[in-house]
Coordinates of C-alpha atoms and ligand atoms in Angstrom, one line a residue:
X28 CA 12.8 43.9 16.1
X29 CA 12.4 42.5 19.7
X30 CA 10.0 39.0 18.4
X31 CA 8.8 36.5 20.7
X32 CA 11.4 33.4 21.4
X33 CA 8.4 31.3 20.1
X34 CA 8.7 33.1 16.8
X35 CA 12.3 32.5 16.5
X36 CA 12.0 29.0 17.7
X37 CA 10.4 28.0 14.4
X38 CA 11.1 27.9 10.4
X39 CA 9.1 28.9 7.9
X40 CA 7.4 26.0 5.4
X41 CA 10.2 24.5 3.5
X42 CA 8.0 23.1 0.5
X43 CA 5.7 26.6 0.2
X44 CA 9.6 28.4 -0.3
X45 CA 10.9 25.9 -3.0
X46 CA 7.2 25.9 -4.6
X47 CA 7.7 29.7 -4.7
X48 CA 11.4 29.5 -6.6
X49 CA 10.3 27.0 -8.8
X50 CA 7.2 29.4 -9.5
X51 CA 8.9 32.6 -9.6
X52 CA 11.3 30.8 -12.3
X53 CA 8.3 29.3 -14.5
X54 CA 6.8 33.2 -14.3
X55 CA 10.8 34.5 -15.7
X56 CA 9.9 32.0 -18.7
X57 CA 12.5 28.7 -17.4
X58 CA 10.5 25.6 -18.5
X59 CA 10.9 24.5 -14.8
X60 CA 8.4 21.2 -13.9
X61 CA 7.9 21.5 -10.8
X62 CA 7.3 18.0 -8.7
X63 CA 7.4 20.2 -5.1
X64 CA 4.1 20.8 -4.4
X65 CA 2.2 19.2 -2.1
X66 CA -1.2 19.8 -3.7
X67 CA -3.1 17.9 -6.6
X68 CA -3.0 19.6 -9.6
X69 CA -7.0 18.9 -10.4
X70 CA -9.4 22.0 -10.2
X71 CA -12.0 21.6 -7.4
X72 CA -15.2 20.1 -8.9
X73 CA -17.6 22.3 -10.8
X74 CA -20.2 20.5 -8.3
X75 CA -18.4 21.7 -5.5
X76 CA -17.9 25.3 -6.5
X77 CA -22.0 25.3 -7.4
X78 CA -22.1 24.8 -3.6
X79 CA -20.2 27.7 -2.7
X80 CA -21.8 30.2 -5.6
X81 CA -25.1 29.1 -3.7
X82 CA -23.7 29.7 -0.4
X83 CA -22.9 32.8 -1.5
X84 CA -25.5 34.1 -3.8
X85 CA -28.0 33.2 -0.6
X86 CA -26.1 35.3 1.7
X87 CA -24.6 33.2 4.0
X88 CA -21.7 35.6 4.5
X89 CA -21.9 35.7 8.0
X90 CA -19.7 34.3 11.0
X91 CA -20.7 30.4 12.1
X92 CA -20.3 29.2 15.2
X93 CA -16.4 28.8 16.2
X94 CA -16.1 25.0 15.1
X95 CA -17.8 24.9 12.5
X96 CA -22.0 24.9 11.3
X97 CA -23.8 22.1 12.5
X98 CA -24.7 20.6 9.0
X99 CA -20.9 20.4 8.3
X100 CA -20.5 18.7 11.5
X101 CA -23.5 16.1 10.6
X102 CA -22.2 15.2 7.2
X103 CA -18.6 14.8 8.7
X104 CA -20.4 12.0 11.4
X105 CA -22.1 10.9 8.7
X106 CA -19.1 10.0 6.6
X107 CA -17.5 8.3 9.9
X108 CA -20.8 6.4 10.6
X109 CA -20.7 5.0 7.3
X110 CA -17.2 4.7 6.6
X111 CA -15.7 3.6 10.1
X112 CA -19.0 2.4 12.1
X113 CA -18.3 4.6 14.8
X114 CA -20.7 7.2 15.8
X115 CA -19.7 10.8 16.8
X116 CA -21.5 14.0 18.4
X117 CA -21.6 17.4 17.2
X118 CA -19.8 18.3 20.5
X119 CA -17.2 16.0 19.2
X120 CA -16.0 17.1 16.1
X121 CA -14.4 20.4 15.4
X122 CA -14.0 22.1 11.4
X123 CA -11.3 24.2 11.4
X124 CA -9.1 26.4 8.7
X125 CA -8.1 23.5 7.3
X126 CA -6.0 19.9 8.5
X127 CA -3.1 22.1 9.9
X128 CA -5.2 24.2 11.8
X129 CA -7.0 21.8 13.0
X130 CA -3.5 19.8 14.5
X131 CA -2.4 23.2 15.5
X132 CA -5.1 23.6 18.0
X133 CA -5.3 20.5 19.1
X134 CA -1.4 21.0 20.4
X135 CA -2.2 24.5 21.8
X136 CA -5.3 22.6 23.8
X137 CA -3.0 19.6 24.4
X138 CA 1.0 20.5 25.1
X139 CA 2.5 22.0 28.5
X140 CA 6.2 23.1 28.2
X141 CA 8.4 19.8 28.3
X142 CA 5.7 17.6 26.9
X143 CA 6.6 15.4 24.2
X144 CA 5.5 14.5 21.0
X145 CA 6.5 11.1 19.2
X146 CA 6.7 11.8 15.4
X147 CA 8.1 8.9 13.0
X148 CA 10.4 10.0 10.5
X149 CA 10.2 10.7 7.7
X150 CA 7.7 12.9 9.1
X151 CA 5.6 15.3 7.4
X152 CA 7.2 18.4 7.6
X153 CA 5.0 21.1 9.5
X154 CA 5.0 18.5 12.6
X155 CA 8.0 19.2 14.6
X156 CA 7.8 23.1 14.3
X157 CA 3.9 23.2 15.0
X158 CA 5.2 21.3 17.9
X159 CA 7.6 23.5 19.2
X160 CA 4.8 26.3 18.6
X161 CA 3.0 25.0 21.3
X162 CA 6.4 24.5 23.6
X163 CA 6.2 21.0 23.3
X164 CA 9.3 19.1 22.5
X165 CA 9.3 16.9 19.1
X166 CA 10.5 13.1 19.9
X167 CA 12.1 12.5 16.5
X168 CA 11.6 8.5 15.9
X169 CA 13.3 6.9 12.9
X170 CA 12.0 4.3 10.4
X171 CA 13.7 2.6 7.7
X172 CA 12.7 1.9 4.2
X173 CA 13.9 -2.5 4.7
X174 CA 11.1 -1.9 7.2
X175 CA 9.0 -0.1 4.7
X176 CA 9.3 3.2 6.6
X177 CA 6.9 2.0 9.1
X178 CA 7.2 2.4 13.2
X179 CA 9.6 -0.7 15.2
X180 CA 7.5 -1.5 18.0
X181 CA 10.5 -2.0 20.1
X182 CA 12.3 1.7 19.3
X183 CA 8.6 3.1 20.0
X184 CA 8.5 1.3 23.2
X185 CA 11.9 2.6 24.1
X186 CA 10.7 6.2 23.2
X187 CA 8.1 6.0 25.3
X188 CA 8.7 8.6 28.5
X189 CA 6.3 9.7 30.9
X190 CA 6.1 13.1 29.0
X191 CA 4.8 11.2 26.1
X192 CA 1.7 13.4 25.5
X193 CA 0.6 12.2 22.0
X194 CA 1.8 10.0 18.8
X195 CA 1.7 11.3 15.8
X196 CA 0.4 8.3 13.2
X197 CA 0.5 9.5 9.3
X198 CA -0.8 6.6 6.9
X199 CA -0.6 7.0 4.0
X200 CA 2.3 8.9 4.8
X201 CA 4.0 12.3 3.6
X202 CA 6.4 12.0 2.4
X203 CA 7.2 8.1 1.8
X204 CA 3.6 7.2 1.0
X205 CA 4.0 4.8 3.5
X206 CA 0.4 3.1 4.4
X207 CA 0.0 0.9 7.7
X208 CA -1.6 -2.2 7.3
X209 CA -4.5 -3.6 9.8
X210 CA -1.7 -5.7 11.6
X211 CA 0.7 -2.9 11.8
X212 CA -2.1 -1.0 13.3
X213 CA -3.5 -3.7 15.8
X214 CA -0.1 -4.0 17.3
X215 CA 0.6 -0.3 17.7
X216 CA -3.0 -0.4 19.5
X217 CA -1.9 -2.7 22.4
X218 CA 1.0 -0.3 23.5
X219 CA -1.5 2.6 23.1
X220 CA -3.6 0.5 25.0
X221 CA -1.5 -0.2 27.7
X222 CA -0.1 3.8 27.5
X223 CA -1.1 7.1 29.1
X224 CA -0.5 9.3 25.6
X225 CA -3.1 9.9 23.0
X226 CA -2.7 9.2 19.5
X227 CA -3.1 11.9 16.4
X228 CA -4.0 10.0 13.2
X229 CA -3.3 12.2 10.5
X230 CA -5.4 11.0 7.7
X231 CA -5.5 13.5 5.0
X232 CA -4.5 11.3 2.3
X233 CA -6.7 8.6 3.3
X234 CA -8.4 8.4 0.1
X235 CA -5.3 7.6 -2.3
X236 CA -4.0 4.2 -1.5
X237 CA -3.1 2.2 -4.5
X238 CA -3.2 -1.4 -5.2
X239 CA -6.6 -2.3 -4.3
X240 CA -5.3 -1.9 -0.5
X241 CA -8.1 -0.7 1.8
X242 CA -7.3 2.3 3.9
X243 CA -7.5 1.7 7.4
X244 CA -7.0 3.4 10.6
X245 CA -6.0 2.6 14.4
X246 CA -9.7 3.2 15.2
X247 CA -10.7 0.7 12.2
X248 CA -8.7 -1.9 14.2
X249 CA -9.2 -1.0 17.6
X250 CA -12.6 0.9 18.2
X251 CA -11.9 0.9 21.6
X252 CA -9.5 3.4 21.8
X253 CA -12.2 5.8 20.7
X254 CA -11.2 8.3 23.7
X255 CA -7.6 7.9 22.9
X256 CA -7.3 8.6 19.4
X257 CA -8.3 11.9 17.8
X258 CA -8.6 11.5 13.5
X259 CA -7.6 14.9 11.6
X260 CA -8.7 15.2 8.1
X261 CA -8.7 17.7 5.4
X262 CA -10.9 18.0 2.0
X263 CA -7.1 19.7 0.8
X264 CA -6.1 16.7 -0.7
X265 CA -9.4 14.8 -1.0
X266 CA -11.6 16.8 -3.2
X267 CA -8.5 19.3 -4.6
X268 CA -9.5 21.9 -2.7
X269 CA -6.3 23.1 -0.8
X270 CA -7.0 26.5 -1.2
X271 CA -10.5 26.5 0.8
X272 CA -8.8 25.9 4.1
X273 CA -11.2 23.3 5.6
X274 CA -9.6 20.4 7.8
X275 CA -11.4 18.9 10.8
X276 CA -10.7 17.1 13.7
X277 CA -13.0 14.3 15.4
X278 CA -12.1 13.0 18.8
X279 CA -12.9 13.2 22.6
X280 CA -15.4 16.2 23.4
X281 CA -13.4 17.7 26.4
X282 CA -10.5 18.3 24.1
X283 CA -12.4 19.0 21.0
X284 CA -14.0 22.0 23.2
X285 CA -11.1 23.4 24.6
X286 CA -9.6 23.4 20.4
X287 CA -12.6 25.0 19.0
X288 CA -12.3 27.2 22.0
X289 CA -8.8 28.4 21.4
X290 CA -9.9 28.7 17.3
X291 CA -12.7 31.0 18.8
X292 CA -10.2 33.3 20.0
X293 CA -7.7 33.0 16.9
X294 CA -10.3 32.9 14.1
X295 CA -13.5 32.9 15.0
X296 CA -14.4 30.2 12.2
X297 CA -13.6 28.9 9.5
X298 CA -15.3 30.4 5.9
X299 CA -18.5 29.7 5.8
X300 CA -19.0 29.6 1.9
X301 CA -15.9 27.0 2.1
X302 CA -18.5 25.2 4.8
X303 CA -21.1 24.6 2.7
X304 CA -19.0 23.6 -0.2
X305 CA -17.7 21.2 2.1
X306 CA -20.7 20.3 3.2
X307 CA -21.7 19.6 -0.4
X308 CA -18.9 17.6 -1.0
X309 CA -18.7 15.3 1.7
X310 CA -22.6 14.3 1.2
X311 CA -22.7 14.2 -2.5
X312 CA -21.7 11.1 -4.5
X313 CA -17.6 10.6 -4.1
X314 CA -16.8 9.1 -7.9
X315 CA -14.7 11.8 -8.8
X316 CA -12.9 10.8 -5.8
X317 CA -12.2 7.2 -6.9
X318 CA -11.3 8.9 -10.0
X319 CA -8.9 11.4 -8.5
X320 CA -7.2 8.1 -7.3
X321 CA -7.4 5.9 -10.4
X322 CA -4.8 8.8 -11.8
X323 CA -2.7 9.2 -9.0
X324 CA -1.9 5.5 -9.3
X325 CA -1.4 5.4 -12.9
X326 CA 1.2 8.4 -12.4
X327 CA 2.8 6.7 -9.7
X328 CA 3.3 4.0 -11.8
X329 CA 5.1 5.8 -14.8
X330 CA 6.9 8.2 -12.7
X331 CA 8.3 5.2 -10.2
X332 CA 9.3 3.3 -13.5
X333 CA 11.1 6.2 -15.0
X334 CA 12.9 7.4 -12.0
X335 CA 14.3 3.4 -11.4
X336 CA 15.8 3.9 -14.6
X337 CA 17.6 7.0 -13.7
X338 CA 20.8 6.4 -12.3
X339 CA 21.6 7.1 -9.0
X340 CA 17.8 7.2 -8.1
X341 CA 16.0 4.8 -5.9
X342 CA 12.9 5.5 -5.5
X343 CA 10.5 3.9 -3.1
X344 CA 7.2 2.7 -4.5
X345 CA 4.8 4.1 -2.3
X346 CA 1.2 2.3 -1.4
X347 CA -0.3 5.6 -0.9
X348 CA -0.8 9.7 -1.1
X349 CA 1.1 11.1 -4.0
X350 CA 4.8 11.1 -2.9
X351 CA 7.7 9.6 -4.7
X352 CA 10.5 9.2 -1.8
X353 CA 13.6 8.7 -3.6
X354 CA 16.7 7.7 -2.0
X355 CA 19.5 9.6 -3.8
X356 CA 22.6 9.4 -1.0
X357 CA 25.0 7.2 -3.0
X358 CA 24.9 10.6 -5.9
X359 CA 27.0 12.9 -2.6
X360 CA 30.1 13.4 -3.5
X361 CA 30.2 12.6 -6.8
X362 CA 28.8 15.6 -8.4
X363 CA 30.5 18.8 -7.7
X364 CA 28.8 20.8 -5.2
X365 CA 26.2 18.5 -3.8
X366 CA 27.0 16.7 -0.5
X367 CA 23.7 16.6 0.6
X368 CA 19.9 16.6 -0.2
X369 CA 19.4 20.2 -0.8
X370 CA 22.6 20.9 -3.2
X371 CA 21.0 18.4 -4.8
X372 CA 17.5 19.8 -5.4
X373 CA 19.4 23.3 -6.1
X374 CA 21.4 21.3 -8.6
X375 CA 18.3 19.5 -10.2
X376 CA 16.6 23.3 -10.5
X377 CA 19.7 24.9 -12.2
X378 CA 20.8 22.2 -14.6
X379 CA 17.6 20.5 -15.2
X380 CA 14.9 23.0 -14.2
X381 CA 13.2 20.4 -12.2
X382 CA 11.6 21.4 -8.8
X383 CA 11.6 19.1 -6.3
X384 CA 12.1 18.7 -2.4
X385 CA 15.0 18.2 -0.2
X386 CA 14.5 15.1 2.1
X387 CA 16.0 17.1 4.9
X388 CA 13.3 19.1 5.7
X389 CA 11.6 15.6 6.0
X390 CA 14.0 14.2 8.5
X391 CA 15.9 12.3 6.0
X392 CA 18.5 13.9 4.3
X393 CA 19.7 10.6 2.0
X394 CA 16.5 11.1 -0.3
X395 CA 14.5 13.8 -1.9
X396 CA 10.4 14.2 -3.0
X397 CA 9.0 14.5 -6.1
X398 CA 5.0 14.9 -6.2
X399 CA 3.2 12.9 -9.0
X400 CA 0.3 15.2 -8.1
X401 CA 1.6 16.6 -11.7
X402 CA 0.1 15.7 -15.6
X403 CA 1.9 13.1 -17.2
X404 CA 3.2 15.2 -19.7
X405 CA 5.5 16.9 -17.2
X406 CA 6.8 13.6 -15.4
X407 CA 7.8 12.0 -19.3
X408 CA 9.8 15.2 -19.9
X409 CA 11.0 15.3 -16.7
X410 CA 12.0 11.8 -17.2
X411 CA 13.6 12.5 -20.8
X412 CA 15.8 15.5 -18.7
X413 CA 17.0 13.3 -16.2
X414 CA 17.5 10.4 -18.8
X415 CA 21.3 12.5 -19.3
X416 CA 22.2 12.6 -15.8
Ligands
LIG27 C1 0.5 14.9 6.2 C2 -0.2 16.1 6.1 N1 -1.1 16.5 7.1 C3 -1.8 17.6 7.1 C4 -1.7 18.5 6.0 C5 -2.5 19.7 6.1 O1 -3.2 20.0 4.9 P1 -4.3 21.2 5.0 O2 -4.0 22.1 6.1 O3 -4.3 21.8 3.6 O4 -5.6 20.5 5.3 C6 -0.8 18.2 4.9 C7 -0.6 19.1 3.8 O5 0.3 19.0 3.0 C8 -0.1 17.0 5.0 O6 0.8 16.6 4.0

């Protein structure tokens, strides 16, 4: 088959593949626990699927306009007003298929050929190849964990071009759980202040941080760089609902009409019984939220203590989302076969029937990811396997 260039450019999404092994095993009857996906393992709440049923059993079945039905777009201000101070338009804020959709347009409306995109790494792993999807060229920026896997102001001065189109901020992050701190973020602002490029805050897992930290983004810190700094957002993670494709995007309204523009002509709108469940959800009362974090923290906890007393794994304790980044590099070598991250995960899947994910498709090929997005009683059994290694 003769495909496009841009279709070979890219690869396909390394944690849907592994998710799908480790799935297709579990369905052949292994006892796999699988720690790859990137989902929470919580049903969407009965409150929230009342929403849709109403939607649904009232007929609204039809197309909406292409970014999204204007009550969505209210409650979405509404939550920003409230939650951030800052005070949006309709015209700004686009609802798309979901967070990814909503970063994918926002590079086809963004990137010409050449133009670059700063992405820390460990970076989530979508970013580079939606990226290249939209010809621009990923700018691959390195953190370390001493540094707690957070941006160097200096190496992100010094990867500053002038075909630095955008920066790509992820807090907390995927996969490190890495969350900026207002400090981090103030100091970040001035160079965005005094640069031409906009900033992407990816704040999907915004509502998991741990510790009694408060989550807070560049536009928290530095409301002034309202026209520079366009928030994505996702209910995905939020509200469990990964599998109702609703992100959004909130940012200046000359790019947030040329996006919902280009959605227009790829998918004409988002569901719109997922809009008014969403709707529902982001105007009702947010407990089960809070709740949703309470366990996420609680499972960090036993999973972080369980894999420090594995040997060979050190895992580091993230502030945020519901990642477990474990560095595993001193184990290459000395098991037969694994040299790298994903013998490794192979290796953990064969011998232990534990799914997890390669840090190489992560930009970091030392570590690997296991999601505590997974009951307890998986992670103690997965810590009993691993207890023999
Ligand atoms: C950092 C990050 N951003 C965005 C997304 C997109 O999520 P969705 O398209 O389900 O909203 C994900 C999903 O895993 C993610 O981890």
């Amino acid at each position: 088959m003769n495909l496009s260039e841009r279709a070979k450019r890219i690869k396909p999404s390394a944690t849907l593949t592994i998710s799908a092994k480790a799935k297709a095993m579990k369905a052949r009857g292994v006892p796999v626990l699988n720690f790859s996906a990137g989902e929470p393992d919580f049903d969407t709440p009965e409150e929230i699927k009342g929403a849709a049923s109403k939607a649904l059993e009232e007929g609204f079945t039809k197309y909406t306009p292409a970014g999204g039905i204007s009550e969505l777009k209210e409650a979405i201000i509404g939550k920003y007003e409230k939650e951030l101070g800052m005070t949006y338009e309709t015209s700004e804020v686009m609802v798309s298929n979901g967070g990814k959709h909503a970063l994918h347009n926002l590079f086809q409306a963004l990137l010409n050929p050449g133009d670059e995109v700063i992405i820390p790494s460990p970076y989530w792993l979508s970013y580079p190849d939606m990226v290249k999807l939209s010809d621009g060229v990923p700018v691959v920026l390195a953190t370390k964990k001493e540094e707690g896997f957070k941006l160097d102001l200096d190496r992100l001065r010094s990867a500053i071009t002038g075909k630095t189109k955008i920066l790509i901020i992820n807090s907390p992050s995927n996969p490190t759980g890495a969350v900026y701190t207002e400090r981090e973020l103030e100091a970040i602002g001035r160079i965005v202040e005094e640069s031409e490029f906009l900033v992407i805050s990816d704040d999907v897992y915004e509502k998991f941080v741990f510790d009694g930290r408060r989550f807070v983004n560049l536009l928290s810190v530095a409301p002034h760089l309202k026209g520079k700094v366009i928030i994505v957002n996702s209910v995905s993670k939020t509200y469990a609902m990964p599998g109702w494709r609703i992100g959004y995007a909130v940012g200046p309204e000359a790019l947030i009409s040329a996006a919902t523009k280009i959605q227009g002509q790829a998918t004409s709108c988002p569901s719109s019984i997922a809009q008014k469940a969403v709707t529902f959800a982001l105007s009702s009362d947010q407990t089960v939220v809070a709740r949703f974090c309470e366990s996420f923290q609680k499972r960090r906890d036993f999973m972080l203590e369980g894999l420090q007393g594995v040997r060979g794994f050190d895992p580091f304790k993230p502030a945020g989302a519901f990642y477990l980044f474990v560095y595993v590099g001193s184990l290459y070598g000395r098991i037969e076969g694994v040299s790298g991250s994903v013998d490794l995960c192979e290796y953990l899947l064969d011998e232990f029937h534990i799914a997890c994910v390669p840090g190489s498709v992560f930009g970091e090929d030392r570590y690997i990811r296991f999601s505590f997005a997974t009951d307890e009683a998986s992670i103690k059994e997965a810590i009993d396997r691993l207890k023999v290694f």
